[in-house]
Tab-separated table of C-alpha atoms and ligand atoms in Angstrom:
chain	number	residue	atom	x	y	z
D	27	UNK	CA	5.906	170.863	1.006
D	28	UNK	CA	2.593	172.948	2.137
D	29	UNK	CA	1.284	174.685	-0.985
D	30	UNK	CA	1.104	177.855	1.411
D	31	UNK	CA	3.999	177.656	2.913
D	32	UNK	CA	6.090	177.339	-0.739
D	33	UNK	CA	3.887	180.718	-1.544
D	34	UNK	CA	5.736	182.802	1.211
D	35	UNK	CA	8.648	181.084	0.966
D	36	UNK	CA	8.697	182.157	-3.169
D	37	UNK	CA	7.587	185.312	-2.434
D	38	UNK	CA	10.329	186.420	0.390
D	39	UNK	CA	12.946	184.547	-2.330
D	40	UNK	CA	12.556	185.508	-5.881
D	41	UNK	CA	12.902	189.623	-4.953
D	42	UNK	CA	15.526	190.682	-7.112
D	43	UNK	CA	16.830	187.397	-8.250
D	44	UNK	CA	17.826	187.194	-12.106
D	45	UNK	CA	14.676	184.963	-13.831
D	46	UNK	CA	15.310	183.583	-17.624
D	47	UNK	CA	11.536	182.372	-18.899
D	48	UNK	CA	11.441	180.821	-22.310
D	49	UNK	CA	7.804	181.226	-23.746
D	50	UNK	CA	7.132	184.054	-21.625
D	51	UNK	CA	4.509	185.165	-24.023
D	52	UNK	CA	2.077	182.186	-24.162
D	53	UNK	CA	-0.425	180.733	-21.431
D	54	UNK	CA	1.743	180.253	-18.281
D	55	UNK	CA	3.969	181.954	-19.313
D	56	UNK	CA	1.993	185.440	-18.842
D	57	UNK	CA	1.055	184.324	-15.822
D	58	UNK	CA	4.354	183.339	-14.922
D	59	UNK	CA	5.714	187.148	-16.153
D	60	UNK	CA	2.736	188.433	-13.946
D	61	UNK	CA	3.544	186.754	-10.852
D	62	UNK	CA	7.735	187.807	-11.509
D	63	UNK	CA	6.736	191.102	-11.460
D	64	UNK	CA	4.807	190.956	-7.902
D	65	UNK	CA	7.772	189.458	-6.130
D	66	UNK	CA	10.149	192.009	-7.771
D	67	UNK	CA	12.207	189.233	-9.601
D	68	UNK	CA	14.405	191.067	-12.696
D	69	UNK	CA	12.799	188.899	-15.188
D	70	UNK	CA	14.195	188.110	-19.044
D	71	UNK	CA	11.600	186.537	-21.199
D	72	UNK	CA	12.380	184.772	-24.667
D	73	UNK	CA	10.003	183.224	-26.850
D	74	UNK	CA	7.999	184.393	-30.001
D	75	UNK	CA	5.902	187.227	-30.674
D	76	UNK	CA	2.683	187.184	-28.645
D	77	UNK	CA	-0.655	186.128	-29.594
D	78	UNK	CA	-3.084	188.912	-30.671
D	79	UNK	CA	-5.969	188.521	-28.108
D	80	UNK	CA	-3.472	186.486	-25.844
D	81	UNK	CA	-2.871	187.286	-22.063
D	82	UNK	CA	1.017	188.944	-22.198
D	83	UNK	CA	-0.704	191.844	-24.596
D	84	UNK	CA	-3.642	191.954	-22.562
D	85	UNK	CA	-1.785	192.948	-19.282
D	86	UNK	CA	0.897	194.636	-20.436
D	87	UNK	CA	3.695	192.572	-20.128
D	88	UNK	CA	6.203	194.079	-22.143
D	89	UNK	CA	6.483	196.210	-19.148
D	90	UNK	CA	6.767	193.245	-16.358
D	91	UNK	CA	9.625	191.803	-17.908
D	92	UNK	CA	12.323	192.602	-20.212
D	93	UNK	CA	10.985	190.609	-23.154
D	94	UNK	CA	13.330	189.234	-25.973
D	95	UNK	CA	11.636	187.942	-29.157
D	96	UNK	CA	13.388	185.016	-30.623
D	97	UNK	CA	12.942	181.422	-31.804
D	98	UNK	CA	14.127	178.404	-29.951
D	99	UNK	CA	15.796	176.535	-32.731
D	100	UNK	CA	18.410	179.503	-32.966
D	101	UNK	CA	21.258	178.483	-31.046
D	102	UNK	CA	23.100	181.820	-31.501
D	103	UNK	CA	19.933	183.702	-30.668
D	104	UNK	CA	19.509	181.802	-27.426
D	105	UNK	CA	22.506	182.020	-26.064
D	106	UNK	CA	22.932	185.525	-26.385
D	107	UNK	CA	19.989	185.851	-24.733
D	108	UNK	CA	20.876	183.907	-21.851
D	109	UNK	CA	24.628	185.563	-21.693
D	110	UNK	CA	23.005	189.191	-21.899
D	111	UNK	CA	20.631	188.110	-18.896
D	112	UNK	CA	22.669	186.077	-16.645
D	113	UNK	CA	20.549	184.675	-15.109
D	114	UNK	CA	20.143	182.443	-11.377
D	115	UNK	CA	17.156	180.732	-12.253
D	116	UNK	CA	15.982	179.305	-15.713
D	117	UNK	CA	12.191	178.262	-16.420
D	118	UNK	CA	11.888	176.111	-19.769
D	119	UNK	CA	8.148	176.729	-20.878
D	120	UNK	CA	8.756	177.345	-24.731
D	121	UNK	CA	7.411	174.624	-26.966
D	122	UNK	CA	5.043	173.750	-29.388
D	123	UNK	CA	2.472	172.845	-26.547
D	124	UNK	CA	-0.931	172.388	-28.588
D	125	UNK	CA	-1.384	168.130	-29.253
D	126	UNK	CA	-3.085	168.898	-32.795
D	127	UNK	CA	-0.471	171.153	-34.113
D	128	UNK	CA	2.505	168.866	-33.391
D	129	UNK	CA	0.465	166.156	-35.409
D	130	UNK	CA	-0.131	168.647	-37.724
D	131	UNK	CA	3.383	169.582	-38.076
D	132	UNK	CA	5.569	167.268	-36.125
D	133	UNK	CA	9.020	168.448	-37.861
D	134	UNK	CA	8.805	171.844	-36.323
D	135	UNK	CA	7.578	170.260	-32.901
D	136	UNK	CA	10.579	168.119	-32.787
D	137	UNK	CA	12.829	171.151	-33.755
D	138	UNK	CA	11.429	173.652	-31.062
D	139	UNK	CA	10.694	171.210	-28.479
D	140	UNK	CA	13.652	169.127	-28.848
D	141	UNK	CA	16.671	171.077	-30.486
D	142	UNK	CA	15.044	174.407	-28.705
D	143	UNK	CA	16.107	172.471	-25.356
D	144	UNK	CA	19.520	171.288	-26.264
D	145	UNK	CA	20.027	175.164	-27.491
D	146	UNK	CA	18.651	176.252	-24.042
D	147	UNK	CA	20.933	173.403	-22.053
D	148	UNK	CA	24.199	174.948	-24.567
D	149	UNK	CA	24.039	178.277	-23.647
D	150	UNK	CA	23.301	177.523	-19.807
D	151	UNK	CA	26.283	175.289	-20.166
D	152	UNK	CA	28.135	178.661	-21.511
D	153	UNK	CA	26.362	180.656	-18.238
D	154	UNK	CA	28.474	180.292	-14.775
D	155	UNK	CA	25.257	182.644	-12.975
D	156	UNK	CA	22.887	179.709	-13.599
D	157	UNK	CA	22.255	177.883	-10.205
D	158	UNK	CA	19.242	176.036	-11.205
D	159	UNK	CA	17.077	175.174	-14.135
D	160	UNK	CA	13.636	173.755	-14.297
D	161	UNK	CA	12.075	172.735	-17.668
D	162	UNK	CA	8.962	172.255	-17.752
D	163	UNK	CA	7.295	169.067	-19.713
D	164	UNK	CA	3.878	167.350	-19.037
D	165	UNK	CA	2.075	164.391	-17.641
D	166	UNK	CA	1.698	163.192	-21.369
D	167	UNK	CA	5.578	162.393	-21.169
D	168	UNK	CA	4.106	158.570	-19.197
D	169	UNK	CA	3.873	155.566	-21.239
D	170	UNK	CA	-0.423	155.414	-21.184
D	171	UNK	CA	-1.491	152.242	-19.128
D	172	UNK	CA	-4.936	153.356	-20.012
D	173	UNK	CA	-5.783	151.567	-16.502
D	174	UNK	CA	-6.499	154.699	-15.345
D	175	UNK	CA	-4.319	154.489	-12.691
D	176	UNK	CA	-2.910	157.821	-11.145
D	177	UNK	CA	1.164	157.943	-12.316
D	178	UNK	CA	3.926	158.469	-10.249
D	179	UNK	CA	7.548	159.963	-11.119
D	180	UNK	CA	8.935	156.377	-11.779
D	181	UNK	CA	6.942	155.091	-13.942
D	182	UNK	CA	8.467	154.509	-17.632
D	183	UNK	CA	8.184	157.229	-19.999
D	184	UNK	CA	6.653	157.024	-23.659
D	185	UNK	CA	4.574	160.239	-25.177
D	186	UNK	CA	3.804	158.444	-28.528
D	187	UNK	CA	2.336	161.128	-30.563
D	188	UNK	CA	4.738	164.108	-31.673
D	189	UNK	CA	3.775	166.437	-29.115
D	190	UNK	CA	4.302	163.395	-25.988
D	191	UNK	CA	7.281	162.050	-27.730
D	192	UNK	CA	8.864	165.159	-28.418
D	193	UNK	CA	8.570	166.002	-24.563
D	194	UNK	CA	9.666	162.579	-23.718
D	195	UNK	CA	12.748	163.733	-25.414
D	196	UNK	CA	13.359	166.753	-23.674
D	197	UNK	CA	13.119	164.510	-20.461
D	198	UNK	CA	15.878	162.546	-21.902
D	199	UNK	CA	18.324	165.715	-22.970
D	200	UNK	CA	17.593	167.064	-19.291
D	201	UNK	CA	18.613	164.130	-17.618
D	202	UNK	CA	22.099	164.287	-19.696
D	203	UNK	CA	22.648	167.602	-19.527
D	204	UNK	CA	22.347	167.461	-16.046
D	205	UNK	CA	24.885	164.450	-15.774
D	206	UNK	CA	27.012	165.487	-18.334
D	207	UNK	CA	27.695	168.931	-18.259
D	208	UNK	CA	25.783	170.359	-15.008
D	209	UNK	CA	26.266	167.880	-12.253
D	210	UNK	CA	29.865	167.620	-12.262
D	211	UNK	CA	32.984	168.091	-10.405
D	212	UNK	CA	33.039	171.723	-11.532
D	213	UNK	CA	29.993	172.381	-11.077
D	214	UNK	CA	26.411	171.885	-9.000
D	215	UNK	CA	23.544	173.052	-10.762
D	216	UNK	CA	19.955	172.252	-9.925
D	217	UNK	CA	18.404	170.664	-12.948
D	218	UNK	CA	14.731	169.400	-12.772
D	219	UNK	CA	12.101	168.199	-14.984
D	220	UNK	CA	8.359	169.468	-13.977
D	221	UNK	CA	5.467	166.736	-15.599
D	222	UNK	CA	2.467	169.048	-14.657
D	223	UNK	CA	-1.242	167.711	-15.877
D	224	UNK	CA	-3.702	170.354	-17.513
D	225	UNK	CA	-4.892	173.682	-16.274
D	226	UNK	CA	-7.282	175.977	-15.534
D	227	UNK	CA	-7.076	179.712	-15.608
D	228	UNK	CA	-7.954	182.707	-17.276
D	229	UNK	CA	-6.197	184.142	-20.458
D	230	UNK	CA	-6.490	180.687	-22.219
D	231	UNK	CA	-5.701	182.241	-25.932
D	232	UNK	CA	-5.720	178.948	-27.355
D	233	UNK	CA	-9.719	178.187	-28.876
D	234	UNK	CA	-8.849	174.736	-29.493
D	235	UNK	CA	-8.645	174.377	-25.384
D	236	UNK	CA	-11.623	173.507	-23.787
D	237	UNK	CA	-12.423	176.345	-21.595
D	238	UNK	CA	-12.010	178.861	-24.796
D	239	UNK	CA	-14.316	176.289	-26.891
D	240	UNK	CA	-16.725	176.726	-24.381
D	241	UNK	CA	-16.576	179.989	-24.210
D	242	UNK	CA	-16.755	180.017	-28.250
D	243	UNK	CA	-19.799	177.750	-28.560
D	244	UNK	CA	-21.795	180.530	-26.184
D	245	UNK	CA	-20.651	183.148	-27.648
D	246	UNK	CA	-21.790	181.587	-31.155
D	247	UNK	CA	-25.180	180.424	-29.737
D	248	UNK	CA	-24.263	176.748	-30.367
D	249	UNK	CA	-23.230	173.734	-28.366
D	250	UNK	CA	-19.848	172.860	-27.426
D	251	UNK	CA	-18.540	169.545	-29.227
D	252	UNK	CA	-16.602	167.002	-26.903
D	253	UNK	CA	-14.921	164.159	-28.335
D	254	UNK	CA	-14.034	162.349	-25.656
D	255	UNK	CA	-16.979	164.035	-23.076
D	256	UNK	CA	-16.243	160.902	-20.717
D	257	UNK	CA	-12.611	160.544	-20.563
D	258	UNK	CA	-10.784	161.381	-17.478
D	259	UNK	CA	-7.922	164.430	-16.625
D	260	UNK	CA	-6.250	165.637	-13.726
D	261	UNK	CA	-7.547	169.050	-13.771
D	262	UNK	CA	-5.704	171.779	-11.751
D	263	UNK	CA	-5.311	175.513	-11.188
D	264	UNK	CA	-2.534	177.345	-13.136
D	265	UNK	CA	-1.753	179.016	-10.306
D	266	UNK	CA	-0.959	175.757	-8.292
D	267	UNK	CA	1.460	174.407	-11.044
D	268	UNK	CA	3.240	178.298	-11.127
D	269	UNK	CA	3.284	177.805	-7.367
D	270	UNK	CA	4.862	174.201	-7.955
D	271	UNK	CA	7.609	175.419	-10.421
D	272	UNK	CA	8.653	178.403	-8.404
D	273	UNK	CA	8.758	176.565	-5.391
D	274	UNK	CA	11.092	174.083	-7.403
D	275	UNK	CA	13.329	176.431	-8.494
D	276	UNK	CA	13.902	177.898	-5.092
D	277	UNK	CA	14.606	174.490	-3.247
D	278	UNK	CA	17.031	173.633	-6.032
D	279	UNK	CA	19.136	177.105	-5.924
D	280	UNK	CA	19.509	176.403	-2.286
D	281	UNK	CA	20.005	173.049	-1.933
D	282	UNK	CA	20.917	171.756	-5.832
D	283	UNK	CA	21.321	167.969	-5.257
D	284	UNK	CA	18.689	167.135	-3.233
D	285	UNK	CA	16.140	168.614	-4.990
D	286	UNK	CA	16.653	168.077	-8.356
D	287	UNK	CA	14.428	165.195	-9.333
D	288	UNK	CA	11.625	164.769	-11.962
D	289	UNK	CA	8.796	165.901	-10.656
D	290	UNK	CA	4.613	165.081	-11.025
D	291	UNK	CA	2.714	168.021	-10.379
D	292	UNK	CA	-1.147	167.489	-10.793
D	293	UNK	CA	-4.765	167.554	-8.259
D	294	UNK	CA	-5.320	165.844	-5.836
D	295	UNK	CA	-7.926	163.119	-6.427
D	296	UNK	CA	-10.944	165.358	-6.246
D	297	UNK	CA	-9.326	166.913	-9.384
D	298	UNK	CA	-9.509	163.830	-11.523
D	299	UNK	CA	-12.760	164.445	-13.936
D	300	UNK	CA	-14.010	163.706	-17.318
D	301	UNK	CA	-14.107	166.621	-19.665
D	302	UNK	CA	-17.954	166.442	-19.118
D	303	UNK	CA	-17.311	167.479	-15.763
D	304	UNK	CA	-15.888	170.862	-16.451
D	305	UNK	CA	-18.509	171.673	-18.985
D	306	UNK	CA	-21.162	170.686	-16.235
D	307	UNK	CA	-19.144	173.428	-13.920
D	308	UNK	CA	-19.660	176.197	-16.576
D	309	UNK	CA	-23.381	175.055	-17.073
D	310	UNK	CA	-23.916	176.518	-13.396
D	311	UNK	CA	-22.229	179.708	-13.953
D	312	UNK	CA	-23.763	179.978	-17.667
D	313	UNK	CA	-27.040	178.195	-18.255
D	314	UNK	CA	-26.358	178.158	-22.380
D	315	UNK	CA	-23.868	175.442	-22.397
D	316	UNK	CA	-24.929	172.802	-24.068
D	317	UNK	CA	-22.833	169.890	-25.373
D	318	UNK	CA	-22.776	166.917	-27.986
D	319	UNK	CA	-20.848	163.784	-28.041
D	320	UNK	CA	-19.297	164.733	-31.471
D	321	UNK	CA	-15.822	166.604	-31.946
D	322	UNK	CA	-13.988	168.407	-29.140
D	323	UNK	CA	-10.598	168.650	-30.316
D	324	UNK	CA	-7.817	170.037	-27.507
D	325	UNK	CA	-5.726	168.889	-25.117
Q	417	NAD	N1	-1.404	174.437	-20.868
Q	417	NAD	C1	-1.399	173.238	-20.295
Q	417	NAD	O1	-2.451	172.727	-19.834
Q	417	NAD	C2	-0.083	172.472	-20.158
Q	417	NAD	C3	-0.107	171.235	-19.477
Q	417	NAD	C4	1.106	170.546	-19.317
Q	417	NAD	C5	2.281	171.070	-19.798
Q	417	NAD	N2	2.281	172.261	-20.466
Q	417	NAD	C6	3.580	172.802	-20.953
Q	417	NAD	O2	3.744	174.101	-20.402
Q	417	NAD	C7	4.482	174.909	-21.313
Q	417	NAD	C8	3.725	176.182	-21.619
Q	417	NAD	O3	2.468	175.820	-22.195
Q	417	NAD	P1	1.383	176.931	-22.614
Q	417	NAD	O4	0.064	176.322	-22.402
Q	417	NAD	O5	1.717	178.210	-21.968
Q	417	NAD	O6	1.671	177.018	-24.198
Q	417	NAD	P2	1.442	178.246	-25.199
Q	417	NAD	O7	1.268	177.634	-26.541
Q	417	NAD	O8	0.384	179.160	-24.694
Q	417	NAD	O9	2.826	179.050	-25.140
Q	417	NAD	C9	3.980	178.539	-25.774
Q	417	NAD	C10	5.112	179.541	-25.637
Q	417	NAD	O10	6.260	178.978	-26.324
Q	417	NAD	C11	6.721	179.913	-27.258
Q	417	NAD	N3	7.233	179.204	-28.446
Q	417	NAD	C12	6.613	178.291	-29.226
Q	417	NAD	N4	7.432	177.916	-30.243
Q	417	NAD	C13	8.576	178.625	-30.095
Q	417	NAD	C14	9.788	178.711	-30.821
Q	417	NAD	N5	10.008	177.972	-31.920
Q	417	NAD	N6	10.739	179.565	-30.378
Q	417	NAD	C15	10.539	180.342	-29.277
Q	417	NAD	N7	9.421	180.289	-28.532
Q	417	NAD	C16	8.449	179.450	-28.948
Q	417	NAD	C17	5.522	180.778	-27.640
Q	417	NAD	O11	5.970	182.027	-28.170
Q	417	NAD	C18	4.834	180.901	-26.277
Q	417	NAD	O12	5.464	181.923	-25.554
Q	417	NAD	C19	4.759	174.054	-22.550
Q	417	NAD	O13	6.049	173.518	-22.441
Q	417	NAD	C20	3.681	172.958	-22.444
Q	417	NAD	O14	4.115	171.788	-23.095
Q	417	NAD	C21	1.112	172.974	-20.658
């Protein structure tokens, strides 16, 4: 599908449809709440309290969407959420999404990331408005040839540290879900994984990312520390994967079964770069970036 074409096609569609957006408070999903509100969708959001100096606060969003405050790994929570809302169209974006906390911490990643999405797939199971569901996980979810090659949606899974593994897993709960409960006889609901690679964008609230460390190291005067300046990511816009997940979620209300599918989202080759590549791009637009080879530590 033409990225331009999905654009009209999401904006005609989403006006006045029912949205439910778990972590509608973090990075994409501000952006996600932002873009909701421009094609008139009646948006629910659930996740956790916002970030101080993060995006939602920054623009208001309290006022874009009607914004529930809650925790994942409370099944009764979630599901009235969801049965308040009734909602058409589910986005799955709460989790714990930062690599070094889940390593930090990987009994609370597991709980939120996993159990938060078999809470999530309960109460949709509970919801007879939902017509399609897309939850979102990441390209860490592959089993790393470190070949370098670029990975397509058949390749085998296998995230091994918490924060992979733990969205491995929720790859694993959608596909059963879907099978089990959502694909059935009864009923046809569009059910999709989305495996997007990293993005770009503003409102990054997260310092351990590496546009905020940048942005940190200037602001201190000092260089920015990369640990691993030369390895390669598929860098893209946020607004392409929003574009992406919207676009998903419209195909799949309208035509359930043959669009729900696991789906890559990532650049096109031009967009695979080391990290040193990005920090070279912000050394044209701000001459003070500098850089070691010592410790950059983000995902
Ligand atoms: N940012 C990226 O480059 C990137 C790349 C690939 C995939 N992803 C995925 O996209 C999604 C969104 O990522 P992000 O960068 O916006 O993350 P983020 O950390 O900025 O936001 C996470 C959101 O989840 C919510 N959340 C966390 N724990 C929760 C809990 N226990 N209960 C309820 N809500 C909880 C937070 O309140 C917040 O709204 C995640 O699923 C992440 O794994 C992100």
């Amino acid at each position: 599908m033409s990225g331009k074409n999905a654009h009209l096609a999401n904006r005609e569609f989403y006006r006045g449809k029912r949205v439910f957006v778990t972590g509608h408070t973090g990075y994409k999903g501000a952006w996600l709440t932002a873009i909701l509100h421009e094609l008139g969708a009646e948006a629910t959001g659930y996740a956790l309290t916002p970030p101080e100096g993060g995006m939602f606060a920054h623009m208001g969003g309290e006022t874009m969407i009607h914004s529930v405050t809650g925790d994942m790994r409370d099944l009764a929570a979630v599901k009235a959420a969801v049965e308040e809302a009734q909602p058409e169209i589910v986005f799955h974006l709460a989790a714990q999404a930062i690599v070094n906390d889940c390593f930090e911490d990987p009994h609370y990643a597991y709980e939120t990331n996993v159990m938060g999405t078999v809470n999530l797939f309960e109460a949709i199971r509970e919801c007879p408005s939902v017509r399609s569901v897309v939850v979102i996980t990441t390209d860490k979810v592959y089993e790393n040839k470190g070949d370098g090659a670029v990975y397509v949606e058949t390749d085998p899974l296998g995230g091994i540290d918490p924060y992979s593994s733990s969205k491995t897993c929720m790859e694993y709960i959608t596909d059963t879900y879907k099978r089990s409960y959502l694909q059935t006889a009864a009923r046809t609901v569009g059910v999709s994984t989305v495996r997007a690679s990293n993005v770009l964008g503003g409102g990054d609230h997260v310092k351990s990312r590496l546009i905020p460390s940048i942005l940190s190291s200037i602001a201190a005067g000092q260089p920015v520390e990369l640990r691993h300046p030369h390895q390669t990511r598929p860098w893209q816009s946020m607004l392409d994967a929003l574009n992406g997940y919207l676009a998903i979620g419209r195909l799949m209300y309208e035509e359930p079964e043959r669009y729900s599918s696991q789906w890559n989202i990532g650049p096109t080759r031009d967009g695979i770069r080391e990290v040193v590549w990005v920090v070279e791009q912000m050394q044209k637009h701000y001459t003070s970036v500098e850089y070691t080879g010592g410790v950059y530590i983000g995902n």
